[in-house]
mmCIF file of C-alpha atoms in Angstrom:
data_model
loop_
_atom_site.group_PDB
_atom_site.id
_atom_site.type_symbol
_atom_site.label_atom_id
_atom_site.label_comp_id
_atom_site.label_asym_id
_atom_site.label_seq_id
_atom_site.Cartn_x
_atom_site.Cartn_y
_atom_site.Cartn_z
ATOM 1 C CA UNK N 1 -32.916 -25.646 18.153
ATOM 2 C CA UNK N 2 -33.409 -25.081 14.458
ATOM 3 C CA UNK N 3 -36.147 -26.685 12.508
ATOM 4 C CA UNK N 4 -35.493 -28.224 9.126
ATOM 5 C CA UNK N 5 -37.209 -26.921 6.045
ATOM 6 C CA UNK N 6 -36.459 -29.295 3.200
ATOM 7 C CA UNK N 7 -33.233 -30.132 5.068
ATOM 8 C CA UNK N 8 -31.614 -26.748 4.320
ATOM 9 C CA UNK N 9 -32.059 -24.526 7.388
ATOM 10 C CA UNK N 10 -29.335 -26.270 9.401
ATOM 11 C CA UNK N 11 -27.033 -26.169 6.385
ATOM 12 C CA UNK N 12 -27.510 -22.380 6.148
ATOM 13 C CA UNK N 13 -26.978 -21.835 9.869
ATOM 14 C CA UNK N 14 -23.881 -24.029 9.978
ATOM 15 C CA UNK N 15 -22.392 -22.242 6.969
ATOM 16 C CA UNK N 16 -22.441 -25.290 4.744
ATOM 17 C CA UNK N 17 -24.592 -23.245 2.358
ATOM 18 C CA UNK N 18 -24.112 -19.580 1.512
ATOM 19 C CA UNK N 19 -20.510 -18.941 2.577
ATOM 20 C CA UNK N 20 -18.542 -19.902 -0.514
ATOM 21 C CA UNK N 21 -17.072 -16.703 -2.059
ATOM 22 C CA UNK N 22 -17.273 -18.144 -5.567
ATOM 23 C CA UNK N 23 -21.059 -17.795 -5.354
ATOM 24 C CA UNK N 24 -20.954 -14.184 -4.146
ATOM 25 C CA UNK N 25 -21.804 -11.480 -6.646
ATOM 26 C CA UNK N 26 -21.241 -7.829 -5.921
ATOM 27 C CA UNK N 27 -24.305 -5.714 -6.498
ATOM 28 C CA UNK N 28 -23.691 -2.794 -8.846
ATOM 29 C CA UNK N 29 -23.548 0.595 -7.132
ATOM 30 C CA UNK N 30 -24.430 3.814 -8.903
ATOM 31 C CA UNK N 31 -21.927 6.127 -7.176
ATOM 32 C CA UNK N 32 -23.395 9.289 -8.705
ATOM 33 C CA UNK N 33 -26.845 8.402 -7.336
ATOM 34 C CA UNK N 34 -25.303 7.581 -3.955
ATOM 35 C CA UNK N 35 -23.408 10.899 -3.880
ATOM 36 C CA UNK N 36 -26.557 12.778 -4.856
ATOM 37 C CA UNK N 37 -28.598 11.015 -2.169
ATOM 38 C CA UNK N 38 -26.179 12.099 0.564
ATOM 39 C CA UNK N 39 -25.547 15.545 -0.916
ATOM 40 C CA UNK N 40 -21.934 15.066 -2.061
ATOM 41 C CA UNK N 41 -20.330 16.824 -5.008
ATOM 42 C CA UNK N 42 -17.047 15.757 -6.588
ATOM 43 C CA UNK N 43 -14.595 18.628 -7.041
ATOM 44 C CA UNK N 44 -11.055 19.067 -8.265
ATOM 45 C CA UNK N 45 -8.590 21.277 -6.408
ATOM 46 C CA UNK N 46 -4.961 22.163 -6.994
ATOM 47 C CA UNK N 47 -2.721 22.628 -3.975
ATOM 48 C CA UNK N 48 0.980 22.530 -3.196
ATOM 49 C CA UNK N 49 2.338 18.988 -2.922
ATOM 50 C CA UNK N 50 3.875 19.791 0.478
ATOM 51 C CA UNK N 51 0.458 20.804 1.828
ATOM 52 C CA UNK N 52 -1.096 17.613 0.498
ATOM 53 C CA UNK N 53 1.701 15.537 2.052
ATOM 54 C CA UNK N 54 1.196 17.302 5.390
ATOM 55 C CA UNK N 55 -2.567 16.703 5.235
ATOM 56 C CA UNK N 56 -1.953 13.014 4.564
ATOM 57 C CA UNK N 57 0.452 12.809 7.521
ATOM 58 C CA UNK N 58 -2.007 14.500 9.888
ATOM 59 C CA UNK N 59 -4.862 12.346 8.587
ATOM 60 C CA UNK N 60 -2.829 9.184 9.168
ATOM 61 C CA UNK N 61 -2.126 10.226 12.765
ATOM 62 C CA UNK N 62 -5.872 10.646 13.302
ATOM 63 C CA UNK N 63 -6.694 7.357 11.570
ATOM 64 C CA UNK N 64 -8.462 9.070 8.663
ATOM 65 C CA UNK N 65 -8.024 9.444 4.965
ATOM 66 C CA UNK N 66 -6.881 12.891 3.864
ATOM 67 C CA UNK N 67 -10.147 13.679 2.075
ATOM 68 C CA UNK N 68 -12.357 13.154 5.163
ATOM 69 C CA UNK N 69 -9.840 15.272 7.116
ATOM 70 C CA UNK N 70 -10.095 18.026 4.509
ATOM 71 C CA UNK N 71 -13.898 17.921 4.791
ATOM 72 C CA UNK N 72 -13.602 18.265 8.587
ATOM 73 C CA UNK N 73 -11.147 21.164 8.270
ATOM 74 C CA UNK N 74 -13.325 22.994 5.762
ATOM 75 C CA UNK N 75 -16.474 22.380 7.810
ATOM 76 C CA UNK N 76 -14.827 23.750 10.967
ATOM 77 C CA UNK N 77 -13.543 26.801 9.123
ATOM 78 C CA UNK N 78 -16.860 27.591 7.460
ATOM 79 C CA UNK N 79 -18.814 27.182 10.721
ATOM 80 C CA UNK N 80 -16.376 29.441 12.608
ATOM 81 C CA UNK N 81 -16.341 32.026 9.823
ATOM 82 C CA UNK N 82 -20.146 32.132 9.624
ATOM 83 C CA UNK N 83 -20.338 32.664 13.411
ATOM 84 C CA UNK N 84 -17.732 35.434 13.233
ATOM 85 C CA UNK N 85 -19.565 37.184 10.404
ATOM 86 C CA UNK N 86 -22.902 36.935 12.223
ATOM 87 C CA UNK N 87 -21.328 38.364 15.408
ATOM 88 C CA UNK N 88 -19.890 41.275 13.389
ATOM 89 C CA UNK N 89 -23.248 41.943 11.770
ATOM 90 C CA UNK N 90 -25.051 41.808 15.126
ATOM 91 C CA UNK N 91 -22.558 44.188 16.690
ATOM 92 C CA UNK N 92 -22.786 46.650 13.802
ATOM 93 C CA UNK N 93 -26.539 46.657 14.304
ATOM 94 C CA UNK N 94 -26.119 47.451 18.008
ATOM 95 C CA UNK N 95 -23.048 49.755 17.848
ATOM 96 C CA UNK N 96 -20.573 47.339 19.409
ATOM 97 C CA UNK N 97 -16.837 47.721 19.239
ATOM 98 C CA UNK N 98 -14.279 45.184 18.157
ATOM 99 C CA UNK N 99 -11.970 44.031 20.970
ATOM 100 C CA UNK N 100 -8.750 42.121 20.334
ATOM 101 C CA UNK N 101 -8.828 39.110 22.695
ATOM 102 C CA UNK N 102 -6.328 36.931 20.897
ATOM 103 C CA UNK N 103 -3.883 37.060 18.026
ATOM 104 C CA UNK N 104 -6.176 34.966 15.838
ATOM 105 C CA UNK N 105 -9.653 36.420 15.910
ATOM 106 C CA UNK N 106 -11.084 39.714 17.117
ATOM 107 C CA UNK N 107 -14.155 39.433 19.319
ATOM 108 C CA UNK N 108 -17.020 41.854 19.539
ATOM 109 C CA UNK N 109 -17.889 43.598 22.789
ATOM 110 C CA UNK N 110 -21.335 45.076 22.990
ATOM 111 C CA UNK N 111 -22.185 47.652 25.533
#
């Protein structure tokens, strides 16, 4: 049960007040400040149109935009590459040998 404050609380709760789009005003957003706050940097990149089209197709299948997909792809690559480089450095420090386990990426075998 809602209490009435100057007769308006029920009107707000019922939607009589506050739901008319003509009274809605969009608050201004400073996109550069937002990007800075979350650590984003706008870049420009040139790539073959066919690659961009393929990225858009794959993104659509996954229910994403192509730019978030590109961020995921780049993040995965960088994380995997950093791990590979660290493994190589660790093995060089301990005289390990490189062993080919797959066609894609050599693995290090220490021993």
